[in-house]
mmCIF file of C-alpha atoms in Angstrom:
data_model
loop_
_atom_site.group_PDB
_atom_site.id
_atom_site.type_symbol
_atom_site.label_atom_id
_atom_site.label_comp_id
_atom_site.label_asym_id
_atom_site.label_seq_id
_atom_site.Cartn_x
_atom_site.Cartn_y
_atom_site.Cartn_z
ATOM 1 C CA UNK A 1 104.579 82.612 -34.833
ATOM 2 C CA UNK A 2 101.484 82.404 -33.022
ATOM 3 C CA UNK A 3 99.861 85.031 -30.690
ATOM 4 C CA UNK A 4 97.568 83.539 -28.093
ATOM 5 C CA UNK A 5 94.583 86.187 -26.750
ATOM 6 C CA UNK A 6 92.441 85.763 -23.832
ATOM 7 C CA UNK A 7 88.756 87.606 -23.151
ATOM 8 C CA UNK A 8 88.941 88.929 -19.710
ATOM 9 C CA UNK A 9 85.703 89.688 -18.527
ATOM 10 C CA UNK A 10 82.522 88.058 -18.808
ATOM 11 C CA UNK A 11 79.255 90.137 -20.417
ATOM 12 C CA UNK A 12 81.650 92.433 -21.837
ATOM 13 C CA UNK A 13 83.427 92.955 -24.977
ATOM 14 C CA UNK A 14 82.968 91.077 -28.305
ATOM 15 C CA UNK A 15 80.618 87.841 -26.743
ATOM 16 C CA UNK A 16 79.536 89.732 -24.200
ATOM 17 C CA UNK A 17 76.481 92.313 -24.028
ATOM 18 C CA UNK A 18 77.097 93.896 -26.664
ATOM 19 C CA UNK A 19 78.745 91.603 -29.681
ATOM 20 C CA UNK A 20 80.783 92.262 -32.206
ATOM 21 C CA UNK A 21 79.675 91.546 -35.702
ATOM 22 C CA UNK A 22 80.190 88.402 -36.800
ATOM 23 C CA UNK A 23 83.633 88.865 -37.905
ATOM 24 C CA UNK A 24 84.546 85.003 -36.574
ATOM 25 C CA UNK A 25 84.588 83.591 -40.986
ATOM 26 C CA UNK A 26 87.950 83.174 -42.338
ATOM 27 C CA UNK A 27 87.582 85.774 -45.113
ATOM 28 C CA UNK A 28 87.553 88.743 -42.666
ATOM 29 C CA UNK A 29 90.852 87.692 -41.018
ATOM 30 C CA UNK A 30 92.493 86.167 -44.236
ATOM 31 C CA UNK A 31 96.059 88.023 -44.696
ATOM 32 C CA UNK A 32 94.572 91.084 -42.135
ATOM 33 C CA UNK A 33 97.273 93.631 -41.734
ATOM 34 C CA UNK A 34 98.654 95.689 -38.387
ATOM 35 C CA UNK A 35 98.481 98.939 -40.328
ATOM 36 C CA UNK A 36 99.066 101.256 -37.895
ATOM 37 C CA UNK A 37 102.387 100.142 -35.587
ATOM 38 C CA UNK A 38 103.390 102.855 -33.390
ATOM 39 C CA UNK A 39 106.289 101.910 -31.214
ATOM 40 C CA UNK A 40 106.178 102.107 -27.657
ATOM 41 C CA UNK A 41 102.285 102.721 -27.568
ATOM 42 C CA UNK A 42 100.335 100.250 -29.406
ATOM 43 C CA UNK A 43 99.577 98.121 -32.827
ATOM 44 C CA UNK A 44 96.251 98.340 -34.406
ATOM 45 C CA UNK A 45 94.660 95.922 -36.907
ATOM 46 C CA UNK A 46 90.880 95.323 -38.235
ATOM 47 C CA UNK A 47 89.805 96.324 -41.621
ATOM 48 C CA UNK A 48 89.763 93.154 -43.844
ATOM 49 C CA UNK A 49 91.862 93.221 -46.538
ATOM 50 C CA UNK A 50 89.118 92.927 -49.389
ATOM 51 C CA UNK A 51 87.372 96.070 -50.014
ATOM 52 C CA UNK A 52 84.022 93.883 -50.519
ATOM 53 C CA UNK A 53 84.102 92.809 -47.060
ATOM 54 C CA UNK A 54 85.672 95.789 -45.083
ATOM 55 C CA UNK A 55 82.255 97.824 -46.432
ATOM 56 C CA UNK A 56 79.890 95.146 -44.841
ATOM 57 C CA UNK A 57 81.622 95.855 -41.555
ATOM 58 C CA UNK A 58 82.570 100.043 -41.950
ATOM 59 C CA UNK A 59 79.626 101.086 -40.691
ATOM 60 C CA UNK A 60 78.297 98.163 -38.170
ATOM 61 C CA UNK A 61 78.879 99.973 -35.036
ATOM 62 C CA UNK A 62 79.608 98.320 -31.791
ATOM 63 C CA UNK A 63 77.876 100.595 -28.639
ATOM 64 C CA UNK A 64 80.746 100.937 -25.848
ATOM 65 C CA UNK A 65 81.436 98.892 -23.060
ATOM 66 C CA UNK A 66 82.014 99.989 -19.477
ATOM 67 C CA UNK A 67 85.957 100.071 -19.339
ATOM 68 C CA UNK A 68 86.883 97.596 -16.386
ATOM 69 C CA UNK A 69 90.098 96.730 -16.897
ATOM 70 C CA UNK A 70 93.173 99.378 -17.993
ATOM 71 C CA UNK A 71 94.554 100.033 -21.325
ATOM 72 C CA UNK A 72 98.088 97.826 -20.085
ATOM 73 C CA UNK A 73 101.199 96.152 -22.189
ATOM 74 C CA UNK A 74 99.905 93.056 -24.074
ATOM 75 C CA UNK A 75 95.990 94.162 -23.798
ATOM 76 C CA UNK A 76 93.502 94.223 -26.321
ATOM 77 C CA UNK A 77 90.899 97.655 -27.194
ATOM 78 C CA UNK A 78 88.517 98.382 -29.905
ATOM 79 C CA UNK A 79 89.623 101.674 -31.555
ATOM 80 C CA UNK A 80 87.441 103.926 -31.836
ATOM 81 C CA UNK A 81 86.777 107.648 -33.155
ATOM 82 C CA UNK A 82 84.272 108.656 -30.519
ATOM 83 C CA UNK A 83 81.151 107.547 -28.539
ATOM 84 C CA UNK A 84 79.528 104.317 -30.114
ATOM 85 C CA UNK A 85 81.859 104.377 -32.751
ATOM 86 C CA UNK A 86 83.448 101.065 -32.193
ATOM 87 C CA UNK A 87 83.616 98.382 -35.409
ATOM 88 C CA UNK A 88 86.042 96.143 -36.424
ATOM 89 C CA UNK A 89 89.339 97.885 -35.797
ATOM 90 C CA UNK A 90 91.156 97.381 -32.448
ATOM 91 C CA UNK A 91 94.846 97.516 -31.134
ATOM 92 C CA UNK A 92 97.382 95.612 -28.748
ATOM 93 C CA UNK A 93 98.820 98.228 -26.304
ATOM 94 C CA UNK A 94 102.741 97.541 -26.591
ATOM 95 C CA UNK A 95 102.969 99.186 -23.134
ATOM 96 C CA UNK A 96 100.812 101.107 -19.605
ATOM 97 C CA UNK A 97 98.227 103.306 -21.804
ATOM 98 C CA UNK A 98 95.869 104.555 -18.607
ATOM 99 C CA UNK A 99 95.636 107.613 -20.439
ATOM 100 C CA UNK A 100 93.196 105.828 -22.653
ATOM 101 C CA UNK A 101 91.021 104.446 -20.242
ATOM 102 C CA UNK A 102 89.116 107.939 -19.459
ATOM 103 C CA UNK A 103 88.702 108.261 -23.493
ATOM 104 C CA UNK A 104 86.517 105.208 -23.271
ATOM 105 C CA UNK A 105 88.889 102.642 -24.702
ATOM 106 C CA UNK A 106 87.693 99.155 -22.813
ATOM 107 C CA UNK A 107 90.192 96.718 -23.413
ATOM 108 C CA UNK A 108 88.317 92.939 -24.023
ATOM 109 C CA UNK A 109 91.198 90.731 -24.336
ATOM 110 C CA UNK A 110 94.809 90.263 -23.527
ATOM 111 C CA UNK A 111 97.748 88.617 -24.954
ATOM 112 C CA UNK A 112 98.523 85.690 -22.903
ATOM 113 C CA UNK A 113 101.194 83.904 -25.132
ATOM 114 C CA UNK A 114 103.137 85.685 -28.138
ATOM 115 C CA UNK A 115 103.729 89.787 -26.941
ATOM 116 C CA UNK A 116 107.404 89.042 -28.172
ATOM 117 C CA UNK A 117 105.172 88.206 -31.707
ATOM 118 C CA UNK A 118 103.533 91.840 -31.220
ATOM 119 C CA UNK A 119 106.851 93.150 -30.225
ATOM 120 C CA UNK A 120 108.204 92.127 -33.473
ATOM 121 C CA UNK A 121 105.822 93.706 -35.754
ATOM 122 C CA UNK A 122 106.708 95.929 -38.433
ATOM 123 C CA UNK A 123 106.782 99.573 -37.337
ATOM 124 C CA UNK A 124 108.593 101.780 -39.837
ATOM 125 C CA UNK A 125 105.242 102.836 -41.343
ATOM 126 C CA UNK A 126 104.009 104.479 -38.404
ATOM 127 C CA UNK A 127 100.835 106.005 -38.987
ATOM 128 C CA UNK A 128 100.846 106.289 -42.844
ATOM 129 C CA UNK A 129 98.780 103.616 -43.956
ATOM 130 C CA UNK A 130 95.600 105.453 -45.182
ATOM 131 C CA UNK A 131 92.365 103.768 -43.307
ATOM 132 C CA UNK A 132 90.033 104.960 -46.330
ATOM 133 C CA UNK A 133 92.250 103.449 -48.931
ATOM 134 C CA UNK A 134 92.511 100.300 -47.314
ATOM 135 C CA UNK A 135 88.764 100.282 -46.670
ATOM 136 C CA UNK A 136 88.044 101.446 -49.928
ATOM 137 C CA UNK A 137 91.114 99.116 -52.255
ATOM 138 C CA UNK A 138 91.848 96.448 -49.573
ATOM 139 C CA UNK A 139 95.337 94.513 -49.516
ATOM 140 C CA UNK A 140 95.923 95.627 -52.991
ATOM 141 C CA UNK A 141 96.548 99.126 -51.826
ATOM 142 C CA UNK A 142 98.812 97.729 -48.795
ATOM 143 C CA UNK A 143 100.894 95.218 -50.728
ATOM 144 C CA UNK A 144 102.117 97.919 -53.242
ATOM 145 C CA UNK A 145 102.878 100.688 -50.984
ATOM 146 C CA UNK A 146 103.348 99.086 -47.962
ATOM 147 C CA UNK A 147 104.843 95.574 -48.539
ATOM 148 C CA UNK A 148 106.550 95.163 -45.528
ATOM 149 C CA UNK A 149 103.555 95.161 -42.499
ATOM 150 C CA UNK A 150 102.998 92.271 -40.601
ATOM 151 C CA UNK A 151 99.762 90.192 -41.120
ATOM 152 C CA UNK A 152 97.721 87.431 -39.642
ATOM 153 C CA UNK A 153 97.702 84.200 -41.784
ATOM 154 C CA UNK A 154 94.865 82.294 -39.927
ATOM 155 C CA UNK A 155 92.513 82.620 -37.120
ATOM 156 C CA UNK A 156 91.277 79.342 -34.484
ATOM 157 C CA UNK A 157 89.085 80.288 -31.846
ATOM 158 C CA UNK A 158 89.699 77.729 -28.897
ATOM 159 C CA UNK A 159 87.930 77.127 -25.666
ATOM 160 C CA UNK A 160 90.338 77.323 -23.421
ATOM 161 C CA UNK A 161 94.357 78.037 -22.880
ATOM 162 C CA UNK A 162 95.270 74.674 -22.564
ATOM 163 C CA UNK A 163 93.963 74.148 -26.578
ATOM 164 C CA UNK A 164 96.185 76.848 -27.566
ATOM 165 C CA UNK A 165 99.340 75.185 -26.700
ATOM 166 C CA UNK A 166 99.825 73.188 -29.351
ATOM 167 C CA UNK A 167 98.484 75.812 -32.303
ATOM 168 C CA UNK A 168 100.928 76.212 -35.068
ATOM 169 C CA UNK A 169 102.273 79.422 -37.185
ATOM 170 C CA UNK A 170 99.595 81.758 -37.190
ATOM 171 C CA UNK A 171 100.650 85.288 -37.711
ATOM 172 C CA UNK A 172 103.587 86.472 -40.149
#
């Protein structure tokens, strides 16, 4: 099924002032896991599934953004574990998170076709997934004790909506 994302605001977020690391190769996103599902709040996803590559990324920090927009169903935030602490990791909210929004979390993208993809994602595992040990042993780690969390198969950046409607099968 394919999940469609939007940016929503102009010198902010991942192409705006402040990028993102480079994360736009196919070997970051290949077979990139929703690790932490958490029903009725939000689904988060980020650290590539090979070890070699989550390290490059770990610690290649992404200063914060202004938050503009609110932490709403179907929009997109960098996680993040305190000021300037923002890296690869972000989540989909599955619902109205405002609460968020005065913790700093500045959504930079929204889902604008496939939320019934995100609704769909594997949530039994909750928060058990261990972010070291996927960091630290990749997919390996997630395939044996977790085998049943949704992942992304493939990644096309497009220019505008009108490209994405005809994109095929990219998230399992």
């Amino acid at each position: 099924s394919m999940l469609l994302l939007q940016h929503l605001v102009d010198g902010i977020g991942p192409d705006g002032e402040h990028p993102s690391p480079d994360v736009s190769g196919p070997s970051f996103w290949a077979d990139l896991r929703f690790f932490r599902v958490i029903d009725d709040f939000m689904a988060q996803f980020g650290i590539a599934g090979n070890p070699e590559i989550s390290q490059v990324w770990r610690s290649a920090t992404i200063p914060d953004d202004p938050v503009i927009e609110s932490n709403q169903r179907g929009y997109v935030s960098f996680a993040t574990a305190g000021p300037n602490t923002r890296t690869t990791q972000m989540f989909i909210n599955y619902k109205d998170n405002g609460r968020l929004d005065g913790l700093g979390f500045a959504p930079f993208a929204k889902v604008v076709k496939g939320m019934e993809v995100v609704d769909e994602l594997y949530k039994e595992y909750g928060e058990n997934p261990n972010q070291g040990y996927i960091q630290n042993v990749g997919n390996t780690y997630l395939e044996d004790q977790f085998p049943n969390l949704s992942y992304i198969t493939s990644v096309k950046r497009i220019e505008s909506l009108d490209e994405g409607s005809e994109k095929e099968d990219d998230l399992e």
